[in-house]
PDB file of N, CA and C in Angstrom:
ATOM      1  N   UNK A   1      69.001 112.472  66.534  1.00  0.00           N
ATOM      2  CA  UNK A   1      67.838 112.800  65.721  1.00  0.00           C
ATOM      3  C   UNK A   1      66.983 111.541  65.592  1.00  0.00           C
ATOM      4  N   UNK A   2      65.691 111.665  65.885  1.00  0.00           N
ATOM      5  CA  UNK A   2      64.824 110.488  65.764  1.00  0.00           C
ATOM      6  C   UNK A   2      64.404 110.281  64.306  1.00  0.00           C
ATOM      7  N   UNK A   3      63.717 109.168  64.092  1.00  0.00           N
ATOM      8  CA  UNK A   3      63.341 108.787  62.727  1.00  0.00           C
ATOM      9  C   UNK A   3      62.467 109.839  62.057  1.00  0.00           C
ATOM     10  N   UNK A   4      61.517 110.405  62.786  1.00  0.00           N
ATOM     11  CA  UNK A   4      60.614 111.415  62.231  1.00  0.00           C
ATOM     12  C   UNK A   4      61.383 112.670  61.834  1.00  0.00           C
ATOM     13  N   UNK A   5      62.313 113.120  62.667  1.00  0.00           N
ATOM     14  CA  UNK A   5      63.130 114.294  62.334  1.00  0.00           C
ATOM     15  C   UNK A   5      64.030 114.011  61.146  1.00  0.00           C
ATOM     16  N   UNK A   6      64.573 112.792  61.094  1.00  0.00           N
ATOM     17  CA  UNK A   6      65.431 112.399  59.988  1.00  0.00           C
ATOM     18  C   UNK A   6      64.651 112.424  58.674  1.00  0.00           C
ATOM     19  N   UNK A   7      63.414 111.905  58.698  1.00  0.00           N
ATOM     20  CA  UNK A   7      62.550 111.894  57.518  1.00  0.00           C
ATOM     21  C   UNK A   7      62.232 113.320  57.079  1.00  0.00           C
ATOM     22  N   UNK A   8      61.885 114.191  58.039  1.00  0.00           N
ATOM     23  CA  UNK A   8      61.558 115.584  57.734  1.00  0.00           C
ATOM     24  C   UNK A   8      62.762 116.285  57.118  1.00  0.00           C
ATOM     25  N   UNK A   9      63.952 116.004  57.642  1.00  0.00           N
ATOM     26  CA  UNK A   9      65.181 116.609  57.104  1.00  0.00           C
ATOM     27  C   UNK A   9      65.405 116.137  55.662  1.00  0.00           C
ATOM     28  N   UNK A  10      65.191 114.874  55.424  1.00  0.00           N
ATOM     29  CA  UNK A  10      65.358 114.309  54.081  1.00  0.00           C
ATOM     30  C   UNK A  10      64.409 114.976  53.091  1.00  0.00           C
ATOM     31  N   UNK A  11      63.137 115.117  53.465  1.00  0.00           N
ATOM     32  CA  UNK A  11      62.136 115.733  52.600  1.00  0.00           C
ATOM     33  C   UNK A  11      62.450 117.209  52.359  1.00  0.00           C
ATOM     34  N   UNK A  12      62.912 117.901  53.385  1.00  0.00           N
ATOM     35  CA  UNK A  12      63.177 119.331  53.228  1.00  0.00           C
ATOM     36  C   UNK A  12      64.322 119.595  52.256  1.00  0.00           C
ATOM     37  N   UNK A  13      65.231 118.645  52.099  1.00  0.00           N
ATOM     38  CA  UNK A  13      66.360 118.814  51.184  1.00  0.00           C
ATOM     39  C   UNK A  13      66.090 118.241  49.798  1.00  0.00           C
ATOM     40  N   UNK A  14      64.985 117.550  49.637  1.00  0.00           N
ATOM     41  CA  UNK A  14      64.690 116.889  48.371  1.00  0.00           C
ATOM     42  C   UNK A  14      64.278 117.896  47.304  1.00  0.00           C
ATOM     43  N   UNK A  15      64.643 117.583  46.097  1.00  0.00           N
ATOM     44  CA  UNK A  15      64.193 118.335  44.932  1.00  0.00           C
ATOM     45  C   UNK A  15      63.303 117.380  44.145  1.00  0.00           C
ATOM     46  N   UNK A  16      62.066 117.270  44.602  1.00  0.00           N
ATOM     47  CA  UNK A  16      61.162 116.277  44.039  1.00  0.00           C
ATOM     48  C   UNK A  16      60.874 116.511  42.562  1.00  0.00           C
ATOM     49  N   UNK A  17      60.984 117.748  42.116  1.00  0.00           N
ATOM     50  CA  UNK A  17      60.761 118.053  40.707  1.00  0.00           C
ATOM     51  C   UNK A  17      61.823 117.469  39.796  1.00  0.00           C
ATOM     52  N   UNK A  18      62.923 117.012  40.373  1.00  0.00           N
ATOM     53  CA  UNK A  18      64.021 116.451  39.585  1.00  0.00           C
ATOM     54  C   UNK A  18      64.075 114.927  39.662  1.00  0.00           C
ATOM     55  N   UNK A  19      63.028 114.310  40.168  1.00  0.00           N
ATOM     56  CA  UNK A  19      63.015 112.861  40.311  1.00  0.00           C
ATOM     57  C   UNK A  19      62.363 112.182  39.121  1.00  0.00           C
ATOM     58  N   UNK A  20      62.626 110.895  38.993  1.00  0.00           N
ATOM     59  CA  UNK A  20      61.966 110.102  37.957  1.00  0.00           C
ATOM     60  C   UNK A  20      60.469 110.069  38.152  1.00  0.00           C
ATOM     61  N   UNK A  21      60.046 110.042  39.414  1.00  0.00           N
ATOM     62  CA  UNK A  21      58.615 110.051  39.716  1.00  0.00           C
ATOM     63  C   UNK A  21      57.964 111.305  39.150  1.00  0.00           C
ATOM     64  N   UNK A  22      58.582 112.446  39.391  1.00  0.00           N
ATOM     65  CA  UNK A  22      58.037 113.709  38.920  1.00  0.00           C
ATOM     66  C   UNK A  22      57.979 113.751  37.393  1.00  0.00           C
ATOM     67  N   UNK A  23      59.024 113.243  36.731  1.00  0.00           N
ATOM     68  CA  UNK A  23      59.042 113.225  35.272  1.00  0.00           C
ATOM     69  C   UNK A  23      57.917 112.339  34.731  1.00  0.00           C
ATOM     70  N   UNK A  24      57.773 111.147  35.299  1.00  0.00           N
ATOM     71  CA  UNK A  24      56.710 110.242  34.857  1.00  0.00           C
ATOM     72  C   UNK A  24      55.351 110.883  35.058  1.00  0.00           C
ATOM     73  N   UNK A  25      55.153 111.486  36.214  1.00  0.00           N
ATOM     74  CA  UNK A  25      53.887 112.151  36.508  1.00  0.00           C
ATOM     75  C   UNK A  25      53.610 113.280  35.514  1.00  0.00           C
ATOM     76  N   UNK A  26      54.643 113.997  35.100  1.00  0.00           N
ATOM     77  CA  UNK A  26      54.447 115.087  34.136  1.00  0.00           C
ATOM     78  C   UNK A  26      53.939 114.560  32.793  1.00  0.00           C
ATOM     79  N   UNK A  27      54.296 113.320  32.454  1.00  0.00           N
ATOM     80  CA  UNK A  27      53.858 112.741  31.186  1.00  0.00           C
ATOM     81  C   UNK A  27      52.432 112.199  31.242  1.00  0.00           C
ATOM     82  N   UNK A  28      52.031 111.676  32.385  1.00  0.00           N
ATOM     83  CA  UNK A  28      50.731 111.008  32.466  1.00  0.00           C
ATOM     84  C   UNK A  28      49.702 111.809  33.259  1.00  0.00           C
ATOM     85  N   UNK A  29      50.109 112.958  33.790  1.00  0.00           N
ATOM     86  CA  UNK A  29      49.199 113.777  34.577  1.00  0.00           C
ATOM     87  C   UNK A  29      48.207 114.489  33.657  1.00  0.00           C
ATOM     88  N   UNK A  30      46.981 114.449  34.019  1.00  0.00           N
ATOM     89  CA  UNK A  30      45.919 115.068  33.235  1.00  0.00           C
ATOM     90  C   UNK A  30      44.677 114.227  33.385  1.00  0.00           C
ATOM     91  N   UNK A  31      43.548 114.833  33.209  1.00  0.00           N
ATOM     92  CA  UNK A  31      42.284 114.152  33.491  1.00  0.00           C
ATOM     93  C   UNK A  31      42.097 112.883  32.660  1.00  0.00           C
ATOM     94  N   UNK A  32      42.523 112.885  31.399  1.00  0.00           N
ATOM     95  CA  UNK A  32      42.215 111.759  30.517  1.00  0.00           C
ATOM     96  C   UNK A  32      43.438 110.999  29.995  1.00  0.00           C
ATOM     97  N   UNK A  33      44.636 111.439  30.309  1.00  0.00           N
ATOM     98  CA  UNK A  33      45.818 110.783  29.734  1.00  0.00           C
ATOM     99  C   UNK A  33      45.899 109.302  30.085  1.00  0.00           C
ATOM    100  N   UNK A  34      45.713 108.978  31.349  1.00  0.00           N
ATOM    101  CA  UNK A  34      45.790 107.573  31.751  1.00  0.00           C
ATOM    102  C   UNK A  34      44.653 106.765  31.115  1.00  0.00           C
ATOM    103  N   UNK A  35      43.486 107.356  30.965  1.00  0.00           N
ATOM    104  CA  UNK A  35      42.355 106.665  30.346  1.00  0.00           C
ATOM    105  C   UNK A  35      42.647 106.378  28.879  1.00  0.00           C
ATOM    106  N   UNK A  36      43.253 107.328  28.186  1.00  0.00           N
ATOM    107  CA  UNK A  36      43.616 107.128  26.781  1.00  0.00           C
ATOM    108  C   UNK A  36      44.677 106.043  26.666  1.00  0.00           C
ATOM    109  N   UNK A  37      45.694 106.106  27.508  1.00  0.00           N
ATOM    110  CA  UNK A  37      46.747 105.085  27.483  1.00  0.00           C
ATOM    111  C   UNK A  37      46.166 103.706  27.779  1.00  0.00           C
ATOM    112  N   UNK A  38      45.271 103.631  28.750  1.00  0.00           N
ATOM    113  CA  UNK A  38      44.637 102.365  29.100  1.00  0.00           C
ATOM    114  C   UNK A  38      43.802 101.838  27.927  1.00  0.00           C
ATOM    115  N   UNK A  39      43.072 102.722  27.256  1.00  0.00           N
ATOM    116  CA  UNK A  39      42.267 102.324  26.100  1.00  0.00           C
ATOM    117  C   UNK A  39      43.149 101.755  25.002  1.00  0.00           C
ATOM    118  N   UNK A  40      44.262 102.423  24.732  1.00  0.00           N
ATOM    119  CA  UNK A  40      45.182 101.931  23.700  1.00  0.00           C
ATOM    120  C   UNK A  40      45.842 100.631  24.121  1.00  0.00           C
ATOM    121  N   UNK A  41      46.098 100.472  25.419  1.00  0.00           N
ATOM    122  CA  UNK A  41      46.663  99.225  25.915  1.00  0.00           C
ATOM    123  C   UNK A  41      45.678  98.076  25.680  1.00  0.00           C
ATOM    124  N   UNK A  42      44.408  98.328  25.934  1.00  0.00           N
ATOM    125  CA  UNK A  42      43.383  97.285  25.809  1.00  0.00           C
ATOM    126  C   UNK A  42      43.035  96.953  24.365  1.00  0.00           C
ATOM    127  N   UNK A  43      42.942  97.975  23.518  1.00  0.00           N
ATOM    128  CA  UNK A  43      42.414  97.775  22.165  1.00  0.00           C
ATOM    129  C   UNK A  43      43.474  97.844  21.067  1.00  0.00           C
ATOM    130  N   UNK A  44      44.693  98.220  21.398  1.00  0.00           N
ATOM    131  CA  UNK A  44      45.760  98.261  20.389  1.00  0.00           C
ATOM    132  C   UNK A  44      45.669  99.498  19.527  1.00  0.00           C
ATOM    133  N   UNK A  45      45.128  99.352  18.335  1.00  0.00           N
ATOM    134  CA  UNK A  45      44.974 100.459  17.394  1.00  0.00           C
ATOM    135  C   UNK A  45      43.531 100.964  17.484  1.00  0.00           C
ATOM    136  N   UNK A  46      43.388 102.273  17.692  1.00  0.00           N
ATOM    137  CA  UNK A  46      42.060 102.851  17.893  1.00  0.00           C
ATOM    138  C   UNK A  46      41.916 104.114  17.049  1.00  0.00           C
ATOM    139  N   UNK A  47      40.787 104.241  16.381  1.00  0.00           N
ATOM    140  CA  UNK A  47      40.491 105.457  15.632  1.00  0.00           C
ATOM    141  C   UNK A  47      39.918 106.509  16.579  1.00  0.00           C
ATOM    142  N   UNK A  48      39.980 107.771  16.149  1.00  0.00           N
ATOM    143  CA  UNK A  48      39.590 108.896  16.990  1.00  0.00           C
ATOM    144  C   UNK A  48      38.166 108.745  17.529  1.00  0.00           C
ATOM    145  N   UNK A  49      37.202 108.498  16.642  1.00  0.00           N
ATOM    146  CA  UNK A  49      35.803 108.404  17.068  1.00  0.00           C
ATOM    147  C   UNK A  49      35.553 107.193  17.968  1.00  0.00           C
ATOM    148  N   UNK A  50      36.308 106.106  17.742  1.00  0.00           N
ATOM    149  CA  UNK A  50      36.198 104.941  18.627  1.00  0.00           C
ATOM    150  C   UNK A  50      36.685 105.317  20.031  1.00  0.00           C
ATOM    151  N   UNK A  51      37.793 106.041  20.072  1.00  0.00           N
ATOM    152  CA  UNK A  51      38.338 106.483  21.356  1.00  0.00           C
ATOM    153  C   UNK A  51      37.311 107.335  22.084  1.00  0.00           C
ATOM    154  N   UNK A  52      36.686 108.251  21.373  1.00  0.00           N
ATOM    155  CA  UNK A  52      35.661 109.118  21.966  1.00  0.00           C
ATOM    156  C   UNK A  52      34.525 108.271  22.534  1.00  0.00           C
ATOM    157  N   UNK A  53      34.111 107.253  21.797  1.00  0.00           N
ATOM    158  CA  UNK A  53      33.025 106.382  22.236  1.00  0.00           C
ATOM    159  C   UNK A  53      33.433 105.578  23.478  1.00  0.00           C
ATOM    160  N   UNK A  54      34.659 105.056  23.509  1.00  0.00           N
ATOM    161  CA  UNK A  54      35.128 104.270  24.651  1.00  0.00           C
ATOM    162  C   UNK A  54      35.201 105.119  25.921  1.00  0.00           C
ATOM    163  N   UNK A  55      35.681 106.351  25.780  1.00  0.00           N
ATOM    164  CA  UNK A  55      35.868 107.210  26.952  1.00  0.00           C
ATOM    165  C   UNK A  55      34.553 107.848  27.381  1.00  0.00           C
ATOM    166  N   UNK A  56      33.752 108.248  26.420  1.00  0.00           N
ATOM    167  CA  UNK A  56      32.426 108.769  26.738  1.00  0.00           C
ATOM    168  C   UNK A  56      32.396 110.263  26.983  1.00  0.00           C
ATOM    169  N   UNK A  57      32.616 110.690  28.218  1.00  0.00           N
ATOM    170  CA  UNK A  57      32.365 112.075  28.617  1.00  0.00           C
ATOM    171  C   UNK A  57      33.395 113.093  28.114  1.00  0.00           C
ATOM    172  N   UNK A  58      34.427 112.696  27.429  1.00  0.00           N
ATOM    173  CA  UNK A  58      35.460 113.614  26.944  1.00  0.00           C
ATOM    174  C   UNK A  58      34.955 114.372  25.709  1.00  0.00           C
ATOM    175  N   UNK A  59      35.300 115.665  25.621  1.00  0.00           N
ATOM    176  CA  UNK A  59      34.914 116.451  24.443  1.00  0.00           C
ATOM    177  C   UNK A  59      35.889 116.162  23.301  1.00  0.00           C
ATOM    178  N   UNK A  60      35.466 116.458  22.078  1.00  0.00           N
ATOM    179  CA  UNK A  60      36.340 116.257  20.925  1.00  0.00           C
ATOM    180  C   UNK A  60      37.600 117.108  21.041  1.00  0.00           C
ATOM    181  N   UNK A  61      37.435 118.338  21.494  1.00  0.00           N
ATOM    182  CA  UNK A  61      38.573 119.245  21.632  1.00  0.00           C
ATOM    183  C   UNK A  61      39.575 118.723  22.667  1.00  0.00           C
ATOM    184  N   UNK A  62      39.076 118.268  23.803  1.00  0.00           N
ATOM    185  CA  UNK A  62      39.953 117.746  24.848  1.00  0.00           C
ATOM    186  C   UNK A  62      40.649 116.471  24.399  1.00  0.00           C
ATOM    187  N   UNK A  63      39.915 115.590  23.742  1.00  0.00           N
ATOM    188  CA  UNK A  63      40.519 114.359  23.230  1.00  0.00           C
ATOM    189  C   UNK A  63      41.618 114.677  22.236  1.00  0.00           C
ATOM    190  N   UNK A  64      41.345 115.589  21.324  1.00  0.00           N
ATOM    191  CA  UNK A  64      42.334 115.967  20.323  1.00  0.00           C
ATOM    192  C   UNK A  64      43.591 116.559  20.955  1.00  0.00           C
ATOM    193  N   UNK A  65      43.422 117.493  21.866  1.00  0.00           N
ATOM    194  CA  UNK A  65      44.595 118.132  22.484  1.00  0.00           C
ATOM    195  C   UNK A  65      45.372 117.153  23.366  1.00  0.00           C
ATOM    196  N   UNK A  66      44.668 116.261  24.050  1.00  0.00           N
ATOM    197  CA  UNK A  66      45.353 115.278  24.902  1.00  0.00           C
ATOM    198  C   UNK A  66      46.133 114.286  24.055  1.00  0.00           C
ATOM    199  N   UNK A  67      45.552 113.846  22.955  1.00  0.00           N
ATOM    200  CA  UNK A  67      46.278 112.947  22.048  1.00  0.00           C
ATOM    201  C   UNK A  67      47.522 113.632  21.479  1.00  0.00           C
ATOM    202  N   UNK A  68      47.413 114.914  21.157  1.00  0.00           N
ATOM    203  CA  UNK A  68      48.575 115.664  20.653  1.00  0.00           C
ATOM    204  C   UNK A  68      49.674 115.740  21.696  1.00  0.00           C
ATOM    205  N   UNK A  69      49.302 115.944  22.969  1.00  0.00           N
ATOM    206  CA  UNK A  69      50.291 115.982  24.046  1.00  0.00           C
ATOM    207  C   UNK A  69      50.972 114.628  24.204  1.00  0.00           C
ATOM    208  N   UNK A  70      50.194 113.563  24.174  1.00  0.00           N
ATOM    209  CA  UNK A  70      50.765 112.219  24.304  1.00  0.00           C
ATOM    210  C   UNK A  70      51.652 111.879  23.117  1.00  0.00           C
ATOM    211  N   UNK A  71      51.286 112.362  21.946  1.00  0.00           N
ATOM    212  CA  UNK A  71      52.115 112.155  20.758  1.00  0.00           C
ATOM    213  C   UNK A  71      53.421 112.946  20.878  1.00  0.00           C
ATOM    214  N   UNK A  72      53.338 114.186  21.347  1.00  0.00           N
ATOM    215  CA  UNK A  72      54.541 115.013  21.522  1.00  0.00           C
ATOM    216  C   UNK A  72      55.496 114.399  22.544  1.00  0.00           C
ATOM    217  N   UNK A  73      54.934 113.701  23.541  1.00  0.00           N
ATOM    218  CA  UNK A  73      55.759 113.038  24.557  1.00  0.00           C
ATOM    219  C   UNK A  73      56.216 111.651  24.123  1.00  0.00           C
ATOM    220  N   UNK A  74      55.912 111.303  22.880  1.00  0.00           N
ATOM    221  CA  UNK A  74      56.320 110.034  22.270  1.00  0.00           C
ATOM    222  C   UNK A  74      55.744 108.810  22.978  1.00  0.00           C
ATOM    223  N   UNK A  75      54.532 108.953  23.501  1.00  0.00           N
ATOM    224  CA  UNK A  75      53.842 107.823  24.127  1.00  0.00           C
ATOM    225  C   UNK A  75      52.801 107.218  23.194  1.00  0.00           C
ATOM    226  N   UNK A  76      52.306 108.042  22.267  1.00  0.00           N
ATOM    227  CA  UNK A  76      51.253 107.629  21.340  1.00  0.00           C
ATOM    228  C   UNK A  76      51.703 107.910  19.916  1.00  0.00           C
ATOM    229  N   UNK A  77      51.409 106.964  19.038  1.00  0.00           N
ATOM    230  CA  UNK A  77      51.707 107.107  17.624  1.00  0.00           C
ATOM    231  C   UNK A  77      50.419 107.460  16.887  1.00  0.00           C
ATOM    232  N   UNK A  78      50.503 108.411  15.983  1.00  0.00           N
ATOM    233  CA  UNK A  78      49.356 108.826  15.160  1.00  0.00           C
ATOM    234  C   UNK A  78      49.669 108.479  13.714  1.00  0.00           C
ATOM    235  N   UNK A  79      48.797 107.701  13.097  1.00  0.00           N
ATOM    236  CA  UNK A  79      48.979 107.322  11.700  1.00  0.00           C
ATOM    237  C   UNK A  79      47.788 107.819  10.908  1.00  0.00           C
ATOM    238  N   UNK A  80      48.081 108.675   9.929  1.00  0.00           N
ATOM    239  CA  UNK A  80      47.034 109.279   9.100  1.00  0.00           C
ATOM    240  C   UNK A  80      47.061 108.638   7.725  1.00  0.00           C
ATOM    241  N   UNK A  81      45.885 108.265   7.250  1.00  0.00           N
ATOM    242  CA  UNK A  81      45.754 107.671   5.926  1.00  0.00           C
ATOM    243  C   UNK A  81      45.202 108.709   4.964  1.00  0.00           C
ATOM    244  N   UNK A  82      45.833 108.852   3.768  1.00  0.00           N
ATOM    245  CA  UNK A  82      45.381 109.855   2.792  1.00  0.00           C
ATOM    246  C   UNK A  82      44.155 109.368   2.017  1.00  0.00           C
ATOM    247  N   UNK A  83      42.997 109.556   2.610  1.00  0.00           N
ATOM    248  CA  UNK A  83      41.754 109.147   1.962  1.00  0.00           C
ATOM    249  C   UNK A  83      40.634 110.074   2.397  1.00  0.00           C
ATOM    250  N   UNK A  84      39.513 109.953   1.718  1.00  0.00           N
ATOM    251  CA  UNK A  84      38.343 110.737   2.073  1.00  0.00           C
ATOM    252  C   UNK A  84      37.222 109.761   2.391  1.00  0.00           C
ATOM    253  N   UNK A  85      36.588 109.849   3.553  1.00  0.00           N
ATOM    254  CA  UNK A  85      36.913 110.773   4.645  1.00  0.00           C
ATOM    255  C   UNK A  85      38.241 110.396   5.308  1.00  0.00           C
ATOM    256  N   UNK A  86      38.863 111.365   5.985  1.00  0.00           N
ATOM    257  CA  UNK A  86      40.163 111.097   6.606  1.00  0.00           C
ATOM    258  C   UNK A  86      40.078 109.961   7.623  1.00  0.00           C
ATOM    259  N   UNK A  87      41.132 109.172   7.663  1.00  0.00           N
ATOM    260  CA  UNK A  87      41.213 108.072   8.615  1.00  0.00           C
ATOM    261  C   UNK A  87      42.500 108.248   9.417  1.00  0.00           C
ATOM    262  N   UNK A  88      42.359 108.315  10.744  1.00  0.00           N
ATOM    263  CA  UNK A  88      43.510 108.468  11.625  1.00  0.00           C
ATOM    264  C   UNK A  88      43.421 107.384  12.694  1.00  0.00           C
ATOM    265  N   UNK A  89      44.531 106.692  12.902  1.00  0.00           N
ATOM    266  CA  UNK A  89      44.595 105.651  13.922  1.00  0.00           C
ATOM    267  C   UNK A  89      45.660 106.000  14.951  1.00  0.00           C
ATOM    268  N   UNK A  90      45.383 105.632  16.195  1.00  0.00           N
ATOM    269  CA  UNK A  90      46.302 105.877  17.297  1.00  0.00           C
ATOM    270  C   UNK A  90      46.699 104.546  17.920  1.00  0.00           C
ATOM    271  N   UNK A  91      47.944 104.466  18.348  1.00  0.00           N
ATOM    272  CA  UNK A  91      48.448 103.281  19.030  1.00  0.00           C
ATOM    273  C   UNK A  91      49.565 103.714  19.969  1.00  0.00           C
ATOM    274  N   UNK A  92      49.945 102.812  20.857  1.00  0.00           N
ATOM    275  CA  UNK A  92      51.055 103.108  21.760  1.00  0.00           C
ATOM    276  C   UNK A  92      52.380 102.943  21.032  1.00  0.00           C
ATOM    277  N   UNK A  93      53.303 103.834  21.289  1.00  0.00           N
ATOM    278  CA  UNK A  93      54.664 103.670  20.804  1.00  0.00           C
ATOM    279  C   UNK A  93      55.354 102.648  21.717  1.00  0.00           C
ATOM    280  N   UNK A  94      56.579 102.283  21.387  1.00  0.00           N
ATOM    281  CA  UNK A  94      57.332 101.387  22.279  1.00  0.00           C
ATOM    282  C   UNK A  94      57.503 102.036  23.647  1.00  0.00           C
ATOM    283  N   UNK A  95      57.740 103.329  23.643  1.00  0.00           N
ATOM    284  CA  UNK A  95      57.858 104.058  24.909  1.00  0.00           C
ATOM    285  C   UNK A  95      56.544 103.998  25.684  1.00  0.00           C
ATOM    286  N   UNK A  96      55.432 104.173  24.993  1.00  0.00           N
ATOM    287  CA  UNK A  96      54.126 104.077  25.628  1.00  0.00           C
ATOM    288  C   UNK A  96      53.846 102.677  26.149  1.00  0.00           C
ATOM    289  N   UNK A  97      54.255 101.671  25.373  1.00  0.00           N
ATOM    290  CA  UNK A  97      54.069 100.280  25.795  1.00  0.00           C
ATOM    291  C   UNK A  97      54.857  99.969  27.064  1.00  0.00           C
ATOM    292  N   UNK A  98      55.946 100.705  27.285  1.00  0.00           N
ATOM    293  CA  UNK A  98      56.736 100.455  28.495  1.00  0.00           C
ATOM    294  C   UNK A  98      55.976 100.859  29.759  1.00  0.00           C
ATOM    295  N   UNK A  99      54.872 101.598  29.613  1.00  0.00           N
ATOM    296  CA  UNK A  99      54.019 101.953  30.750  1.00  0.00           C
ATOM    297  C   UNK A  99      53.000 100.865  31.092  1.00  0.00           C
ATOM    298  N   UNK A 100      52.856  99.856  30.240  1.00  0.00           N
ATOM    299  CA  UNK A 100      51.846  98.819  30.451  1.00  0.00           C
ATOM    300  C   UNK A 100      51.973  98.136  31.815  1.00  0.00           C
ATOM    301  N   UNK A 101      53.172  97.769  32.263  1.00  0.00           N
ATOM    302  CA  UNK A 101      53.248  97.154  33.607  1.00  0.00           C
ATOM    303  C   UNK A 101      52.711  98.070  34.705  1.00  0.00           C
ATOM    304  N   UNK A 102      52.923  99.367  34.574  1.00  0.00           N
ATOM    305  CA  UNK A 102      52.413 100.318  35.567  1.00  0.00           C
ATOM    306  C   UNK A 102      50.887 100.363  35.492  1.00  0.00           C
ATOM    307  N   UNK A 103      50.337 100.412  34.283  1.00  0.00           N
ATOM    308  CA  UNK A 103      48.884 100.430  34.109  1.00  0.00           C
ATOM    309  C   UNK A 103      48.258  99.144  34.644  1.00  0.00           C
ATOM    310  N   UNK A 104      48.914  98.003  34.361  1.00  0.00           N
ATOM    311  CA  UNK A 104      48.426  96.724  34.874  1.00  0.00           C
ATOM    312  C   UNK A 104      48.404  96.711  36.392  1.00  0.00           C
ATOM    313  N   UNK A 105      49.476  97.209  37.004  1.00  0.00           N
ATOM    314  CA  UNK A 105      49.542  97.232  38.465  1.00  0.00           C
ATOM    315  C   UNK A 105      48.464  98.140  39.050  1.00  0.00           C
ATOM    316  N   UNK A 106      48.193  99.264  38.392  1.00  0.00           N
ATOM    317  CA  UNK A 106      47.133 100.157  38.861  1.00  0.00           C
ATOM    318  C   UNK A 106      45.775  99.470  38.771  1.00  0.00           C
ATOM    319  N   UNK A 107      45.544  98.705  37.702  1.00  0.00           N
ATOM    320  CA  UNK A 107      44.290  97.969  37.561  1.00  0.00           C
ATOM    321  C   UNK A 107      44.147  96.935  38.674  1.00  0.00           C
ATOM    322  N   UNK A 108      45.215  96.190  38.910  1.00  0.00           N
ATOM    323  CA  UNK A 108      45.188  95.170  39.959  1.00  0.00           C
ATOM    324  C   UNK A 108      44.930  95.806  41.324  1.00  0.00           C
ATOM    325  N   UNK A 109      45.603  96.912  41.599  1.00  0.00           N
ATOM    326  CA  UNK A 109      45.403  97.590  42.883  1.00  0.00           C
ATOM    327  C   UNK A 109      43.959  98.053  43.014  1.00  0.00           C
ATOM    328  N   UNK A 110      43.423  98.641  41.949  1.00  0.00           N
ATOM    329  CA  UNK A 110      42.059  99.130  41.973  1.00  0.00           C
ATOM    330  C   UNK A 110      41.048  98.013  42.196  1.00  0.00           C
ATOM    331  N   UNK A 111      41.257  96.877  41.523  1.00  0.00           N
ATOM    332  CA  UNK A 111      40.339  95.752  41.702  1.00  0.00           C
ATOM    333  C   UNK A 111      40.405  95.217  43.133  1.00  0.00           C
ATOM    334  N   UNK A 112      41.591  95.180  43.697  1.00  0.00           N
ATOM    335  CA  UNK A 112      41.757  94.635  45.049  1.00  0.00           C
ATOM    336  C   UNK A 112      41.253  95.580  46.124  1.00  0.00           C
ATOM    337  N   UNK A 113      41.199  96.883  45.844  1.00  0.00           N
ATOM    338  CA  UNK A 113      40.892  97.859  46.880  1.00  0.00           C
ATOM    339  C   UNK A 113      39.584  98.608  46.722  1.00  0.00           C
ATOM    340  N   UNK A 114      38.865  98.394  45.657  1.00  0.00           N
ATOM    341  CA  UNK A 114      37.591  99.102  45.535  1.00  0.00           C
ATOM    342  C   UNK A 114      36.525  98.380  46.347  1.00  0.00           C
ATOM    343  N   UNK A 115      35.579  99.144  46.773  1.00  0.00           N
ATOM    344  CA  UNK A 115      34.533  98.562  47.632  1.00  0.00           C
ATOM    345  C   UNK A 115      33.326  98.154  46.814  1.00  0.00           C
TER     346      UNK A 115
END
């Protein structure tokens, strides 16, 4: 069996949905998830309206639902202050912070490869 056939055989038997890659992708996949994580990495603690301003084109509904998903996946921490008007701050959890090296590498790759 040559190398190409061996590779094809390996891929045909793989259960890619059960890999660490697939799990990581399931957590960060989505139009704005990586942008939100990157924003929190850069700015630390960010309020909802600040996040909306930094990202720009995202709707309030999409931002809210995406933040809820990231919070449910334990990547983002939401802290609500009991005051009027309501104040809510978002930050990365320790689990979310563990993605920083990946985000940094993506930034470096993008800077080195964009035209």
